[in-house]
Coordinates of C-alpha atoms and ligand atoms in Angstrom, one line a residue:
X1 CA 0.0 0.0 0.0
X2 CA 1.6 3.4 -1.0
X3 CA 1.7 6.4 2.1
X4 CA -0.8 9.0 1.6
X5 CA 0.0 10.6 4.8
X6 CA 3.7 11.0 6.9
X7 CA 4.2 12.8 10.0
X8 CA 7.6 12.5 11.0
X9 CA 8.6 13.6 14.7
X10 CA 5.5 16.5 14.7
X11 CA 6.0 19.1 17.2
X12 CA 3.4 21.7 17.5
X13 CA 2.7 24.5 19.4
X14 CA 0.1 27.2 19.3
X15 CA 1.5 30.8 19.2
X16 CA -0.8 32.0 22.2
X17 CA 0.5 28.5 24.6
X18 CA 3.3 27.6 27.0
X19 CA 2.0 23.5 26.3
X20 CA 2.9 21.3 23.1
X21 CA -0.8 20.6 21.3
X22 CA 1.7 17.6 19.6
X23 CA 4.5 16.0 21.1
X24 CA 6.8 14.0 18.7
X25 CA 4.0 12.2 16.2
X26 CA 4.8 9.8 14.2
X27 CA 2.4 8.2 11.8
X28 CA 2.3 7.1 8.2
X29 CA -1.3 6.4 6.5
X30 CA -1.2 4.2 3.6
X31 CA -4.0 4.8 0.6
X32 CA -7.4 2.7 1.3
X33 CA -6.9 2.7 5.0
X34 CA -9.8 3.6 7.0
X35 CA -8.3 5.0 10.4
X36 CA -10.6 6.3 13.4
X37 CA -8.4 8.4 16.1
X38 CA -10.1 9.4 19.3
X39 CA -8.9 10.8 22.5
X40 CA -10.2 13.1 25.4
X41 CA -11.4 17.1 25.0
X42 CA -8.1 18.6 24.2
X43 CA -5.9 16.0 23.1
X44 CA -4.9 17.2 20.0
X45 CA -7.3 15.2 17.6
X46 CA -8.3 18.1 15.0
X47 CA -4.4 19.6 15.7
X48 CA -3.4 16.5 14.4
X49 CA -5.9 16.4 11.2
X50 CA -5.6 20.0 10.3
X51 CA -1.9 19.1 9.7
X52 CA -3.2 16.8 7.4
X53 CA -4.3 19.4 4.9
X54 CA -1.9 22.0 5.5
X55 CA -4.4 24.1 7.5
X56 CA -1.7 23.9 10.2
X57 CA 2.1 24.0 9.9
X58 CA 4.4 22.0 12.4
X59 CA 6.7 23.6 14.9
X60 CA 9.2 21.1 14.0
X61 CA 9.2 17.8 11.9
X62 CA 7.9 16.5 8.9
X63 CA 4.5 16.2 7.6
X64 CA 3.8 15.1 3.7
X65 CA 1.1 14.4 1.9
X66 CA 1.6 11.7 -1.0
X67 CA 5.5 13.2 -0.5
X68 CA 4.9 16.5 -0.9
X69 CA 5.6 19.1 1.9
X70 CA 2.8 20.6 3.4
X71 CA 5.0 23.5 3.9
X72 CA 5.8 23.8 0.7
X73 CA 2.7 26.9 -0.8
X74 CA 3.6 25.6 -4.5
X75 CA 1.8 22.3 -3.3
X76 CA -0.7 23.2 -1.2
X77 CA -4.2 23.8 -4.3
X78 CA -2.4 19.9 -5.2
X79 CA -2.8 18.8 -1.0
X80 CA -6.1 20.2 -0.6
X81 CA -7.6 18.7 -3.5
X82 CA -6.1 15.1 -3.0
X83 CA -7.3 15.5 1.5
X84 CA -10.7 16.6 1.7
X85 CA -12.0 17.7 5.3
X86 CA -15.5 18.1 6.7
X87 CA -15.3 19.7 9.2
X88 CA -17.7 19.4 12.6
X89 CA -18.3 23.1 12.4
X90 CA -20.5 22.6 9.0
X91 CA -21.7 26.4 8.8
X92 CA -18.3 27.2 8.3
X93 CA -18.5 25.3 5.2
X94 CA -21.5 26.3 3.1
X95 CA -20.9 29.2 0.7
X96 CA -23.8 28.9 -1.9
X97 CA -27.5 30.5 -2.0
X98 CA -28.8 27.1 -2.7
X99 CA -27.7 23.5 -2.0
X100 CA -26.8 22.7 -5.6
X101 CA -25.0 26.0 -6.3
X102 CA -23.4 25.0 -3.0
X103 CA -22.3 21.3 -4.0
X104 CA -20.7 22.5 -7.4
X105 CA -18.8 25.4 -6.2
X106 CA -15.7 23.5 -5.7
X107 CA -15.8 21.6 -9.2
X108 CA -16.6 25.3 -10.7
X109 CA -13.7 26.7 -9.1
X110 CA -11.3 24.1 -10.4
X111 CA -12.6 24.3 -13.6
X112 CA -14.6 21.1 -14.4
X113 CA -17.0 20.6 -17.7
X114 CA -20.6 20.8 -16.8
X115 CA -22.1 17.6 -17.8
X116 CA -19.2 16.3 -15.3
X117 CA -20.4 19.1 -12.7
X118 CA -24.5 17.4 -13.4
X119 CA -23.2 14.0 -13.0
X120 CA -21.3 13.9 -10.0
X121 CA -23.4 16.2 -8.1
X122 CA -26.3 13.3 -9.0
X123 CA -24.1 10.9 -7.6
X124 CA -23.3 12.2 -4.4
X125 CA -27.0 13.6 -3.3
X126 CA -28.5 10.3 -4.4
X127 CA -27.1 8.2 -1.1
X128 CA -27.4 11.5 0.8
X129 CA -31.0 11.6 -0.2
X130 CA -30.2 15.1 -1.1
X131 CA -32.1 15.7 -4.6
X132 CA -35.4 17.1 -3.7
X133 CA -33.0 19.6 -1.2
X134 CA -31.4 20.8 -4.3
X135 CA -33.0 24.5 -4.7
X136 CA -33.6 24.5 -0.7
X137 CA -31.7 27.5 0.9
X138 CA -28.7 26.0 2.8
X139 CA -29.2 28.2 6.2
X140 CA -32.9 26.8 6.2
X141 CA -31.3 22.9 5.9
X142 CA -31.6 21.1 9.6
X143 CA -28.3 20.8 11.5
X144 CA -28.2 17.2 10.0
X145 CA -28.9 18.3 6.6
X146 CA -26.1 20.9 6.5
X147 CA -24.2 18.3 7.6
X148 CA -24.9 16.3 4.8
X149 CA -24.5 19.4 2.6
X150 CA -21.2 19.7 3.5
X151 CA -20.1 16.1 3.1
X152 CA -21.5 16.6 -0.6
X153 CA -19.4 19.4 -1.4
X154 CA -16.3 17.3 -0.5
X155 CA -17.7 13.6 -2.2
X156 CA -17.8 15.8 -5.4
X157 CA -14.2 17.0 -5.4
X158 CA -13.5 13.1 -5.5
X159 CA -10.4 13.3 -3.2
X160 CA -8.2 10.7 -2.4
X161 CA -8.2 10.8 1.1
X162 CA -11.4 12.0 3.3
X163 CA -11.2 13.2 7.0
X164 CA -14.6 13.4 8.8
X165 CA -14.0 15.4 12.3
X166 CA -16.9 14.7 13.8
X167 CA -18.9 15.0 11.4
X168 CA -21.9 12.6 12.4
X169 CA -22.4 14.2 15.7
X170 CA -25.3 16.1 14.4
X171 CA -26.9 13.1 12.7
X172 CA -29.8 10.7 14.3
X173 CA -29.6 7.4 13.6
X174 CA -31.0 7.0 10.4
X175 CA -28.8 9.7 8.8
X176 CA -25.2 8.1 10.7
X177 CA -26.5 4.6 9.2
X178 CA -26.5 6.4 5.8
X179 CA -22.8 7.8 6.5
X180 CA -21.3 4.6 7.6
X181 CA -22.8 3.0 4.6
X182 CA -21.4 5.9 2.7
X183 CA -18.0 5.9 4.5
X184 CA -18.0 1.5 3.7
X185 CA -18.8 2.3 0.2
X186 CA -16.2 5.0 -0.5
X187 CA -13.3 2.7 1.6
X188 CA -14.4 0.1 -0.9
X189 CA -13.2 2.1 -3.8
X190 CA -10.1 2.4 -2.0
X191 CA -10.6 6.2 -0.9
X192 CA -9.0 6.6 2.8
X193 CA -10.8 7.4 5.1
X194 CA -9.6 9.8 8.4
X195 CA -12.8 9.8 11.1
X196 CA -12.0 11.6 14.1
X197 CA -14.6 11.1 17.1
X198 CA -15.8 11.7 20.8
X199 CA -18.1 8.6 20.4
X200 CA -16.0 5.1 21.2
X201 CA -18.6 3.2 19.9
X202 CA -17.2 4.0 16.2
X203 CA -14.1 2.5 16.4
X204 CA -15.9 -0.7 16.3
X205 CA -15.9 -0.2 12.3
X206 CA -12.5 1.0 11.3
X207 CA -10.1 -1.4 10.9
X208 CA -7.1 1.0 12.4
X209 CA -7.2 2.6 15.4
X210 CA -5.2 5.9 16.7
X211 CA -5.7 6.8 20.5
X212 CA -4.3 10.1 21.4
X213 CA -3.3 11.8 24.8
X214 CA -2.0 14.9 25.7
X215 CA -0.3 15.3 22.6
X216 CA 1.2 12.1 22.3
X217 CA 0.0 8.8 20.6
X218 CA -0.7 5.9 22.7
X219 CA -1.8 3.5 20.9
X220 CA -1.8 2.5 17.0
X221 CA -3.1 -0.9 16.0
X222 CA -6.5 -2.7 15.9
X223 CA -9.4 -1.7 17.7
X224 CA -10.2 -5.1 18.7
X225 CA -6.5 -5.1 20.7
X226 CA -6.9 -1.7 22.1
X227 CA -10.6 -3.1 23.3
X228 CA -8.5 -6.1 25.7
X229 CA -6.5 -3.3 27.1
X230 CA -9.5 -1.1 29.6
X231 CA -6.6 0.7 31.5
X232 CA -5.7 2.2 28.0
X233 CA -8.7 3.5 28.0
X234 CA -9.1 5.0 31.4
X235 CA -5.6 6.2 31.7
X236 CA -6.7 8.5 28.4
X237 CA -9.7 9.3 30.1
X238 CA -12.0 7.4 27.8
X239 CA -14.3 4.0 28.5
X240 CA -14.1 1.4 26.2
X241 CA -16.3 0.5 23.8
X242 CA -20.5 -1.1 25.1
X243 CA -19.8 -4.2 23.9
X244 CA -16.0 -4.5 25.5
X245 CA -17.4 -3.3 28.6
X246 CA -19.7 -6.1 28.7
X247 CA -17.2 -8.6 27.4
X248 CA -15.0 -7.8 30.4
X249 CA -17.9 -8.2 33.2
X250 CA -19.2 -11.4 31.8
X251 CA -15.6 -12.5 31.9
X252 CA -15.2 -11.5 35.8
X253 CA -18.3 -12.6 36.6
X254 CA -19.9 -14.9 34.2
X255 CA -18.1 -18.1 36.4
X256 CA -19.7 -16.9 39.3
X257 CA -23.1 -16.0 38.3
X258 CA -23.2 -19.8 36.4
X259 CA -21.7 -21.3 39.6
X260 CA -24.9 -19.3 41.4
X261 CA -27.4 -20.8 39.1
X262 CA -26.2 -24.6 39.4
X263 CA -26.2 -24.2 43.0
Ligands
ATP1 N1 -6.3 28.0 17.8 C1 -5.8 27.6 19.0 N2 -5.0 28.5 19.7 C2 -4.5 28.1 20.9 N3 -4.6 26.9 21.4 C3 -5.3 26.0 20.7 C4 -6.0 26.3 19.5 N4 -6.6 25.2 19.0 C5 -6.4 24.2 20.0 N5 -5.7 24.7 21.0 C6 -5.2 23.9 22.2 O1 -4.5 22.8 21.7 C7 -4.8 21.6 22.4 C8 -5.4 20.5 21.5 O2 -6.6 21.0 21.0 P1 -7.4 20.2 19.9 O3 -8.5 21.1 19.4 O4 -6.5 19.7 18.9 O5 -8.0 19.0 20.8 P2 -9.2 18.0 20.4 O6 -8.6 16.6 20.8 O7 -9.6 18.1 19.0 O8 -10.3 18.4 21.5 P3 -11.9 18.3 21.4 O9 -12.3 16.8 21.5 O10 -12.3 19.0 22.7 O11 -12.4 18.9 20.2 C9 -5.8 22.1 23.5 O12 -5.1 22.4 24.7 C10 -6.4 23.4 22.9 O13 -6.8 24.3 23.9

């Protein structure tokens, strides 16, 4: 699998703090991985991602996106294009009068034939259930349709790599079905996918997980082997995942609830 994504001993530290957001990352993301990082408030989760795109710029070390510098300005229009970001902040986002001049003002802005402009656009509001939205007025859309609204505008730039930062935390549960069914589907065309989230229960569906502390990575692997590890959990001031939980009490206590019953 080739790297999409290097950081190579990331320091970083915000102008107006005495404390390092990132403390010595290292990480390399290889094309059609689907990665979910979590980690307490303040950890340095969207520090981390915004380095991704060249939003942010290290303090010291490395960071590269399919080996170009984020540093470097003559690269960044290239970066951006190949690491979309939606963002958790989706009002941020939205820049047309109406959803569909909204979803094609990207592909406009790079140029794109209009037939193309038609077609994608149809593609990507389709699985949103978007298309009867399409003349709507984006600042009357629910918080969940804005949402969606925004995760159309990036879909159509077809980038190679996709980082959701929070991004179903506005959702109910139909709509964050329709994103992980969306977020499966795109992983099986071998786009990688970046999800960071406050909400354990996700990890369950990536297949790499990235648990963040302070600054620092502390763990980078499986979810299933971060799951038989609860002290990792706690000690970064999380709780593992429903199902682990319950795993682990039936484990301490199954023997003697069965030895109970027989009696
Ligand atoms: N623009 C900024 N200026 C100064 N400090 C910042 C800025 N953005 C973040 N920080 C600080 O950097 C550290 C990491 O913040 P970051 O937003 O990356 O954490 P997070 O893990 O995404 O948190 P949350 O889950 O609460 O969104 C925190 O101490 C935060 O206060």
């Amino acid at each position: 699998m080739n790297p999409v994504i290097s950081l190579k001993d990331v320091w970083l530290k915000y102008n107006s703090r005495r404390e390092w957001a990132l403390r010595g990352l290292n990480i390399t993301i290889h094309q059609g991985e689907w990665i979910t990082i979590i980690g307490g408030n303040g950890s340095g989760k969207s520090t981390l991602i915004r380095l991704m795109n060249g939003l942010l710029q290290p303090s010291a070390g490395e960071v590269t996106v399919c080996g170009m510098p984020v540093g470097d300005p003559n690269h960044l229009m290239e970066i951006r294009q190949k690491v979309g970001m939606v963002f958790q902040n989706v009002e941020n986002q939205i820049v047309g009068l109406t959803v569909e001049e909204d979803t094609r003002f990207g592909l406009y802005n790079i140029g794109i034939a209009m037939d193309e402009i038609e077609n994608r656009c149809r593609d990507v509001w389709e699985p949103l259930e978007m298309t009867d939205k399409k003349n709507d007025l984006p600042h009357y859309l629910s918080g969940g349709e804005k949402q969606k609204l925004a995760i159309a505008g990036i879909l159509v730039m077809q980038p190679e790599v996709i980082i959701f930062d929070e991004s179903a935390s506005m959702l109910d549960a139909k709509c964050t079905e329709q994103m992980h069914k969306l977020m499966t589907e795109l992983h099986s065309k071998n786009c990688t996918i970046i999800q960071v989230t406050n909400d354990v229960e996700e990890i369950l569906h990536c297949s790499r997980l990235v648990i963040i502390h302070k600054g620092s990575i502390r763990f980078d692997g499986p979810p299933l082997e971060a799951t038989r590890n609860p002290s990792l959990f706690k000690q970064c001031g999380l709780l593992p995942p429903f199902s682990a939980r319950i795993r682990d009490i039936v484990a301490e206590y199954g023997k003697r609830w069965l030895d109970l019953v027989s009696m």
